XYZ file of C-alpha atoms in Angstrom:
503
model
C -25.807 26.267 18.149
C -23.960 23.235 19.011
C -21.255 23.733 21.763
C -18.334 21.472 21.909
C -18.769 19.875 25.453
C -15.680 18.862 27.897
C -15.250 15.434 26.240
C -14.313 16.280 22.943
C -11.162 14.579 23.478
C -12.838 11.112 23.926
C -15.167 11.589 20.678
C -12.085 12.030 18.872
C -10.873 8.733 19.225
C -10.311 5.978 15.943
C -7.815 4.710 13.621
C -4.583 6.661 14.539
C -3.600 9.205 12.484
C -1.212 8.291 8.852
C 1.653 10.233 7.873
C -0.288 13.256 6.365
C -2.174 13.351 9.674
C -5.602 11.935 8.424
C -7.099 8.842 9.033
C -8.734 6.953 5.957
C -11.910 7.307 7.605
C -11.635 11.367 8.198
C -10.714 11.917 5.108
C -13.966 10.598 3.720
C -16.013 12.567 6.247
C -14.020 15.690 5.477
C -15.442 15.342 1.763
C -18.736 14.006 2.956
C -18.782 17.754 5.584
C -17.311 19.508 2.446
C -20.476 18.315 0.321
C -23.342 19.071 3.041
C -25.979 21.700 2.431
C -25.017 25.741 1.855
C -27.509 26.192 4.326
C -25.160 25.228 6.894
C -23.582 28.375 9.032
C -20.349 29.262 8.661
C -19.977 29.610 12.475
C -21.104 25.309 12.550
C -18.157 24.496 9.354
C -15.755 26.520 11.381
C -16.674 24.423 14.474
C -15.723 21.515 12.299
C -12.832 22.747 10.800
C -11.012 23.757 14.241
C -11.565 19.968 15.390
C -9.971 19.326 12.217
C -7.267 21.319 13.193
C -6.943 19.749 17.008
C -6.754 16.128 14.854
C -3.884 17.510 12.706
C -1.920 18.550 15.539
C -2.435 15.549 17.331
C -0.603 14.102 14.669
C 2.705 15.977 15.581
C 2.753 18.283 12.390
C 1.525 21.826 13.420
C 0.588 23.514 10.177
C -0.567 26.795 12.354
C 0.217 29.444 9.888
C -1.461 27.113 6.757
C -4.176 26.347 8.866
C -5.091 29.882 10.078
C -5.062 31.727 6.648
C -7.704 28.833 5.239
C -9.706 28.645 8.431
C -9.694 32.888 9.060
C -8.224 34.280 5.311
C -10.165 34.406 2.659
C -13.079 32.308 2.259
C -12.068 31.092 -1.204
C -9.355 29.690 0.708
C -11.265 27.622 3.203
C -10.056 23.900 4.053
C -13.918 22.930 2.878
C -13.078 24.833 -0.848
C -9.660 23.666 -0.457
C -10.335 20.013 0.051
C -13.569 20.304 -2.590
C -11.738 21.220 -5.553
C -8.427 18.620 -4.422
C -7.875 17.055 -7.924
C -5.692 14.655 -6.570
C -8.627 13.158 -4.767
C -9.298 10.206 -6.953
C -5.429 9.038 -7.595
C -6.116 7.343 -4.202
C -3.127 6.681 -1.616
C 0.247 7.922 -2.852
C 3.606 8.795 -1.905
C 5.414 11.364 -4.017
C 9.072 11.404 -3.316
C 10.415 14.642 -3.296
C 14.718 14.977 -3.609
C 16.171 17.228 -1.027
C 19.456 18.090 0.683
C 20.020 17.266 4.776
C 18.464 20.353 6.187
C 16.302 21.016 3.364
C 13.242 23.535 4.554
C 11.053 21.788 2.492
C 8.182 20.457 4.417
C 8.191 23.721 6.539
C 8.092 25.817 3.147
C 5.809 23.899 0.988
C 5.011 20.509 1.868
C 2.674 20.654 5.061
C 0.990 22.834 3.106
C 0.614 20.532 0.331
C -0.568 17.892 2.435
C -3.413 20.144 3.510
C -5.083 20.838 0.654
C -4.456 17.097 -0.606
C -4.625 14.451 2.324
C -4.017 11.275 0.539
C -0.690 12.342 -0.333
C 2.093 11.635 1.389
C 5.734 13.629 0.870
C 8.755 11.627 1.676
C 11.927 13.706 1.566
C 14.894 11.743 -0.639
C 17.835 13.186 1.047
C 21.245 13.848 -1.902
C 24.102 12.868 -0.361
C 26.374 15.534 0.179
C 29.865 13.866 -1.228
C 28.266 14.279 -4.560
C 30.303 16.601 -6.550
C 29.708 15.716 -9.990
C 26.860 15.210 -12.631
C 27.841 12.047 -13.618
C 27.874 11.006 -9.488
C 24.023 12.394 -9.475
C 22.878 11.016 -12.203
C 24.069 7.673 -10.798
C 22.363 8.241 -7.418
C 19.013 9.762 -8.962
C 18.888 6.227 -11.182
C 18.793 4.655 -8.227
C 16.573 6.667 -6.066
C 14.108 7.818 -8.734
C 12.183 10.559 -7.131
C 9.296 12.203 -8.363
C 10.019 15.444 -8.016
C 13.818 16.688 -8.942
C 15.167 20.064 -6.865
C 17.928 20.852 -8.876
C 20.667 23.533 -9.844
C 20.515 25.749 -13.542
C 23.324 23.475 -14.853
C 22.030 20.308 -13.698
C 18.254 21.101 -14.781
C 20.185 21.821 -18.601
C 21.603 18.582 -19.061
C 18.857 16.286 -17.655
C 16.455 18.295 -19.693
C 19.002 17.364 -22.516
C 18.865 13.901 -21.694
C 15.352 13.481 -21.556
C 15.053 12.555 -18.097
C 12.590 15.672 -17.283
C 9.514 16.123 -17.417
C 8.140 19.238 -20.466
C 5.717 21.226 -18.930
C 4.228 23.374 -21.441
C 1.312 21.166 -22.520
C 0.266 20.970 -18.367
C 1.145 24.803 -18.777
C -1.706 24.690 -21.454
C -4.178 22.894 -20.015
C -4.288 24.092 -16.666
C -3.792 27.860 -18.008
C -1.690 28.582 -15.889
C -0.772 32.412 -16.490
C 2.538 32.492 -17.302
C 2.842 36.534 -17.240
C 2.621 36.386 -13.539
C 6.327 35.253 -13.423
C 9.351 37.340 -14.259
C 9.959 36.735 -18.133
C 13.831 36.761 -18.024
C 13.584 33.630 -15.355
C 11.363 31.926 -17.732
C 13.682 32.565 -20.597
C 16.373 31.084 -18.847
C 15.220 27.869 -18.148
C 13.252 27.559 -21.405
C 17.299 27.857 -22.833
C 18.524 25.555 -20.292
C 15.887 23.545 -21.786
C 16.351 23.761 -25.531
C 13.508 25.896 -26.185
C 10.905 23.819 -24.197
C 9.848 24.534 -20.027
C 11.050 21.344 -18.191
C 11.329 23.299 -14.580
C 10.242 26.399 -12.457
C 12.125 28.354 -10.193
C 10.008 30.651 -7.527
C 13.116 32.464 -6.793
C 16.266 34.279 -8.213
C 19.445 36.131 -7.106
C 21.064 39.176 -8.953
C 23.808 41.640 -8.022
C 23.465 45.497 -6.789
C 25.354 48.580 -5.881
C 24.174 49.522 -1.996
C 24.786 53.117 -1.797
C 25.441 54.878 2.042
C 22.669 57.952 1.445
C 24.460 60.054 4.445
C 28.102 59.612 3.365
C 27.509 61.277 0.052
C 25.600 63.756 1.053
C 28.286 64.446 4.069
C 31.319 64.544 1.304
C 28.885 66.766 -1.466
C 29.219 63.678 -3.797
C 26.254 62.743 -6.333
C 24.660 59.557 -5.080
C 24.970 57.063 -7.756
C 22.630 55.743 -10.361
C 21.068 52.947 -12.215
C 22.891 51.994 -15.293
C 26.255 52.837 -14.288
C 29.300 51.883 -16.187
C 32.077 49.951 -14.427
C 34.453 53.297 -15.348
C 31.862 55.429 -13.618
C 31.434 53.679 -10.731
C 34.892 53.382 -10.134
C 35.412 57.151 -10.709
C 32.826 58.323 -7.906
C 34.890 55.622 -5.750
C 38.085 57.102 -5.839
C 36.141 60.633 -5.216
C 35.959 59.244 -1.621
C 40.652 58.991 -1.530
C 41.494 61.256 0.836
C 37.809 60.914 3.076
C 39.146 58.445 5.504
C 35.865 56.430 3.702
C 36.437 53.759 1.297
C 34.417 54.337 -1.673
C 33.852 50.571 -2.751
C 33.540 47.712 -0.483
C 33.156 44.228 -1.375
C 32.754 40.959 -0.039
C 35.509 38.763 -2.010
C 39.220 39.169 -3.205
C 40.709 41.483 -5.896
C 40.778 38.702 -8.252
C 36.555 38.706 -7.996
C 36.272 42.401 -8.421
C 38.727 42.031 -11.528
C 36.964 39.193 -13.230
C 33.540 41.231 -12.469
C 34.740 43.912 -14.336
C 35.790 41.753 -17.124
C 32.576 40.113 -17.622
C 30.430 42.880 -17.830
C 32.523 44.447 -20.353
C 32.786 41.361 -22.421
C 36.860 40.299 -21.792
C 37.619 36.648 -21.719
C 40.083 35.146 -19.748
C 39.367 31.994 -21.016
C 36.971 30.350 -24.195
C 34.319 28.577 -22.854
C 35.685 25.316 -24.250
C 38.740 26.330 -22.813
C 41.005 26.097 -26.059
C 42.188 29.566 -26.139
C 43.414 31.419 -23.864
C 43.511 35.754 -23.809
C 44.530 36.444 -20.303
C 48.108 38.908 -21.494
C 46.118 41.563 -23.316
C 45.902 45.763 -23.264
C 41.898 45.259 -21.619
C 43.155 43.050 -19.177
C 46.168 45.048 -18.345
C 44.161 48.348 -17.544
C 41.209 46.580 -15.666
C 44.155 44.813 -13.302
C 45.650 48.347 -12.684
C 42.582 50.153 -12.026
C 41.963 47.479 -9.009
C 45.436 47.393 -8.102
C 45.903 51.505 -7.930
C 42.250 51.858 -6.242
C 43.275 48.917 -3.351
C 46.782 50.542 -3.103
C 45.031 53.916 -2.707
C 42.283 52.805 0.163
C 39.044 53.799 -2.373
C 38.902 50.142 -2.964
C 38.582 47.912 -0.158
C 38.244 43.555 -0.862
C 38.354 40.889 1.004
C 39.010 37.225 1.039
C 36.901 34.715 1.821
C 37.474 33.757 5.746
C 37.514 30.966 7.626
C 35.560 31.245 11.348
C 35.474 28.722 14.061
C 31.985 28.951 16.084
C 29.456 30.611 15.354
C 28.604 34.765 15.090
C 25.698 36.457 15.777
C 24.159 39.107 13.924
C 25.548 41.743 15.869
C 28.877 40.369 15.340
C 28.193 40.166 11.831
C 27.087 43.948 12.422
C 29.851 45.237 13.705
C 32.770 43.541 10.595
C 30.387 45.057 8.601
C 32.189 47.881 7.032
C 29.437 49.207 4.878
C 26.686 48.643 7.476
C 29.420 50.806 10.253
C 29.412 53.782 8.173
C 32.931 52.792 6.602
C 32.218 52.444 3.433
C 30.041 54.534 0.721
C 29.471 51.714 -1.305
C 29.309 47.601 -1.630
C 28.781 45.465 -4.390
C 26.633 42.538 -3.426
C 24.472 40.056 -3.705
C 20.242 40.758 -3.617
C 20.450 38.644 -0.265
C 22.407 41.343 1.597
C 19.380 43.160 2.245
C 17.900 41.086 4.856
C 21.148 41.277 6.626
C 20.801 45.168 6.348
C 17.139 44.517 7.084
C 18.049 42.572 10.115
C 20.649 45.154 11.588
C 18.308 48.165 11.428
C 15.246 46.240 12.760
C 16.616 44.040 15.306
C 19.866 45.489 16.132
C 18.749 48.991 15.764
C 21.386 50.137 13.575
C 20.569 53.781 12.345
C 21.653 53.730 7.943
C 20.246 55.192 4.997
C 21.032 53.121 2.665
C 19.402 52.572 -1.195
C 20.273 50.021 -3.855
C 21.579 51.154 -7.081
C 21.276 48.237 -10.341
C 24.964 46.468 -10.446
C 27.491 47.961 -13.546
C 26.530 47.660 -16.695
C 27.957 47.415 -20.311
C 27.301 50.740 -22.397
C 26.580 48.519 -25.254
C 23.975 46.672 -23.723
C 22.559 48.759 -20.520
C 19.564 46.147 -19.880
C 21.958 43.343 -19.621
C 23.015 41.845 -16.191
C 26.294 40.391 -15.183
C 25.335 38.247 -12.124
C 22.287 36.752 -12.445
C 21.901 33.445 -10.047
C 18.397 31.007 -10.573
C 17.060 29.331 -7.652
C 16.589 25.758 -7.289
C 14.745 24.349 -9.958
C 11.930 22.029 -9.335
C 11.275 19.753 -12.126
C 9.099 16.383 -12.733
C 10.982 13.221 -13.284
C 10.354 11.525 -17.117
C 10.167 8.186 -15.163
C 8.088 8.943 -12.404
C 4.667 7.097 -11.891
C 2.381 10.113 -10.415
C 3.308 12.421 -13.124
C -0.113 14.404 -12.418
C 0.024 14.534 -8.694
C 4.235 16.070 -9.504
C 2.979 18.525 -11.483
C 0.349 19.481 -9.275
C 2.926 20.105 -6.043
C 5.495 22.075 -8.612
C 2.710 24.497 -9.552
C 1.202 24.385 -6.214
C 5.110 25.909 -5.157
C 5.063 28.724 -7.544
C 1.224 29.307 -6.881
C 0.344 33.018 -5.888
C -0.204 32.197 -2.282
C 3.348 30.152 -2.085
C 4.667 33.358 -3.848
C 3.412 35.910 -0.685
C 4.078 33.132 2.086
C 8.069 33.561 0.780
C 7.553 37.427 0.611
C 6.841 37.345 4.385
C 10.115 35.217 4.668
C 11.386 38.450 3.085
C 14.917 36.594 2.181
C 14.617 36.310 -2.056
C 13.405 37.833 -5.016
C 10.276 36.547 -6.062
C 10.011 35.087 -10.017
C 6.078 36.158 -9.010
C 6.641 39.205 -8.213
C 3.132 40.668 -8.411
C 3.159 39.148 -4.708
C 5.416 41.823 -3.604
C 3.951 44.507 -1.758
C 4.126 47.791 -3.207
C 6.477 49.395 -0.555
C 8.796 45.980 -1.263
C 8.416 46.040 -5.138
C 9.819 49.681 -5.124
C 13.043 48.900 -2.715
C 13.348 45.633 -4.925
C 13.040 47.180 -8.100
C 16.790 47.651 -9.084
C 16.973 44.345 -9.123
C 14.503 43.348 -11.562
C 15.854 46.201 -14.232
C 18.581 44.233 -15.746
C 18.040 40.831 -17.379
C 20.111 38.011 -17.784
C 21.935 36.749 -21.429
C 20.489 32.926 -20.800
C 23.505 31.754 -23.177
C 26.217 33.273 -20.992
C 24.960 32.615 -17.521
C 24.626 28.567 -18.595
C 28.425 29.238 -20.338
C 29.118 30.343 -16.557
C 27.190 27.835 -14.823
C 29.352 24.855 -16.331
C 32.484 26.853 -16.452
C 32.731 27.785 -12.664
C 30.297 24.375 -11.552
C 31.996 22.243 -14.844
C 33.632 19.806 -12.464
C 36.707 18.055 -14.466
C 36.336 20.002 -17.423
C 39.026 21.540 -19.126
C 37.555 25.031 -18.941
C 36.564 24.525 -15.211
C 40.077 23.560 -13.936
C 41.117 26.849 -15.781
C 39.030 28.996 -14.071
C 39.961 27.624 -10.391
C 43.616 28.364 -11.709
C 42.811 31.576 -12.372
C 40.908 32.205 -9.110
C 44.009 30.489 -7.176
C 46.931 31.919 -9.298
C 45.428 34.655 -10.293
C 44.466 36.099 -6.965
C 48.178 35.205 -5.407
C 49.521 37.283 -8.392
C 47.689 40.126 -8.438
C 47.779 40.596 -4.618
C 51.487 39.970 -5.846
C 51.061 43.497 -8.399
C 48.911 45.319 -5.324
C 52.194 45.186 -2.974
C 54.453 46.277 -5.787
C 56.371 43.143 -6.099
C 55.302 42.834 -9.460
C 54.431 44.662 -12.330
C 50.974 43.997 -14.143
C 52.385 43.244 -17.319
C 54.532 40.125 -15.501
C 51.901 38.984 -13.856
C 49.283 38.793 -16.784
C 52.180 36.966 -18.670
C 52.250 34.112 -15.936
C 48.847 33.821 -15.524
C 48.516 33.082 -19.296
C 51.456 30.684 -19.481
C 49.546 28.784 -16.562
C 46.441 28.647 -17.683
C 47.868 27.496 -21.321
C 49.327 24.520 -19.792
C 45.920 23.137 -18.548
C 44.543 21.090 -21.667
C 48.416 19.561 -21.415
C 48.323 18.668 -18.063
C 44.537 17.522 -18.512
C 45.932 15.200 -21.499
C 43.159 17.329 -23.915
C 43.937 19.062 -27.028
């Protein structure tokens, strides 16, 4: 056995170390080590491999957790295999620009990782400015920046797809068979909608809406814990079961306005067209969904609240203790898939003692499998114009690759499109969330309604966020009545296509 004496520092000396933290030179032996005899022991390649490692460092990138699961996981997943079967090998020297925002986790998440298993790539980070606020004002900046790989939002992903400016993927799909029923089929449907019917993009992640239901609190006040597949109407009847408790039934995060256009879109009431031509805010469905929020606020089985402003910074225990739900306050709270690791977080680092569960968000009776909220995750997608079209493609499927997948289950902080990666004990807890699926039409209606910019159907719906909000906090303290309010509300957001000079 060969030992590795006391100057192994000095017989690593050479041509300093590139941006991917290999040397021209190394990278050639690496291949030449990868291609010696199988007679070789494993205990000599690991020898190697760990100098490998102490060059890698020495570059200034640790890539400790990437480096231990090749050099001590599975041996299919060995830096020899790894670098063996690199397809990118014979492209030669290239930099793939990758667009990200100014504290993007990128490199952290995937691209050290990357750089790993293919070490004549480099990754340089194309920073978006952050005073961009519309398409158009991308679109100029991505002309002029061109990067290979695009990380963008559902809306923007739709119209560059649209434009031609992306990238289709199913033909790569194809020919790398890559198994496409690893990853959650409403997700896919989505973007393939976004996209006109072809796959310009993947998302490894998504967001969706639950109920999180306080197990002790119904069980102290003999009330039914909830179910998947409520109704709006039944959830709001076992919240006002809790008047009288000194426990608010239903907590959530945002203002009565949010909880009232919720309810609205689930049950299929418009306030607005999505071109924004006609308007239906003074109408009998509107009228009783404002009351029921206004009489279950007034009553204390309904608790909201507004978005605040804080100076400084809070920690988690902080956080903790506003929590209403999370302080045994509240029986109930309607949030975001996300929440958990905050609940996660208080009951495993702050030691907070709550049985809690996750119920799926409200649904419509007429279509039970059909989700309100549904959020997709950044989008990565491979420019049209970009010159290392195969070496894009590889780093997008290398980020929704299986072992990308259970590196972000560790993180523990999003719902996996993979989910097969989940853990068993984490697929059940997660499961309400993956019940319901999205309508792809409506969440892209959403998208450029509420992210529209200048449109004439997004200025209406930050009027009726705005106005509508002041007004029915206006109906809550009795100053008016729901009827007067609605009637307002419509006559203000009538007068938007005037005041936008549209018709």
């Amino acid at each position: 056995m060969t030992r590795i004496g006391k100057d192994w520092e000095k017989r690593l000396s050479g041509q300093p170390l590139q941006d991917s933290g290999f040397t021209p030179e190394l990278k050639l032996k690496i291949r030449e080590r990868v291609r010696m005899k199988k007679t070789k022991t494993k205990l000599a390649v690991r020898t190697a491999l760990v100098l490998l490692c102490v060059l890698i460092a020495g570059s200034g990138w640790l890539y400790r957790e990437d480096l231990n699961e090749m050099l001590f996981g599975k041996p299919s997943t060995t830096i020899a295999a790894v670098i063996e079967k690199d397809l990118l090998a014979e492209e030669g020297e290239l930099t793939l620009r990758v667009q990200a925002s100014q504290y993007s986790s990128f490199m952290n998440t995937f691209g050290k990782a990357f750089i790993i298993r293919h070490p004549s790539v480099r990754i340089e980070l194309v920073n978006e400015p952050s005073q961009l606020q519309t398409l158009e004002e991308f679109e100029q900046w991505a002309e002029k920046e061109q990067p290979d790989i695009y990380t963008l939002p559902l809306h923007y992903y739709a119209e560059l797809a649209t434009e031609g400016k992306l990238q289709p993927l199913d033909a790569w799909i194809k020919s790398d068979d890559l198994d496409m029923a690893a990853f959650h089929e409403p997700v896919i449907d989505l973007l393939r909608e976004a996209g006109g019917g072809q796959l310009y993009g993947l998302s490894p992640d998504f967001a969706t809406f639950g109920v999180y239901i306080n197990k002790a609190l119904f069980e102290q006040h003999g009330i039914p814990l909830p179910t998947d597949g409520m109704t709006w109407e039944e959830l709001l009847h076992i919240a006002a079961r809790f008047d009288g408790t000194g426990v608010t039934g239903l907590r959530l995060h945002d203002s009565p306005i949010k909880l009232a256009q919720y309810i609205g879109q689930t049950n299929g009431v418009q306030a607005v067209s999505s071109d924004g031509s006609a308007v239906t805010m003074d109408t009998p469905a509107w009228e009783d969904i404002w009351s029921q929020v206004a009489t279950g606020i007034q009553q204390g089985w309904i608790q909201s609240e507004a978005s605040q402003s804080w100076t400084g910074t809070r920690s988690m225990k902080q956080m903790m203790e506003g929590d209403p739900f999370a302080m045994g306050e509240a029986a109930m709270r309607l949030e975001a898939s996300y929440y958990m690791n905050s609940l996660s977080h208080y009951t495993n680092i702050e030691g907070l003692e709550l049985d809690w569960m996750v119920v799926t968000e409200p649904v419509n009776a007429n279509e039970p499998n059909r989700a309100t909220h549904y959020y997709g995750g950044t989008v990565y997608a491979v420019n049209a114009a970009s010159p290392h079209h195969k070496a894009a493609w590889e780093l997008v499927k290398f980020i929704h690759s299986e072992a990308m997948a259970e590196k972000l289950e560790r993180t523990g902080n999003t719902l996996l499109v993979r989910k097969g990666a989940l853990s068993s004990a984490t697929a059940a807890e997660l499961a309400p969330f993956y019940k319901l699926e999205p309508d792809p039409v409506a969440v892209l209606e959403e998208y450029r309604m509420t992210m529209g910019g200048t449109s004439r159907a997004a200025a209406q719906n930050n009027i009726f966020q705005q106005k509508g909000d002041a007004l029915l906090q206006a109906v809550i303290q009795e100053e008016m009545t729901v009827q007067a309010a609605l009637q307002q509300l419509q006559t203000e957001l009538e007068a938007v296509p005037a005041q936008g000079g549209e018709q």
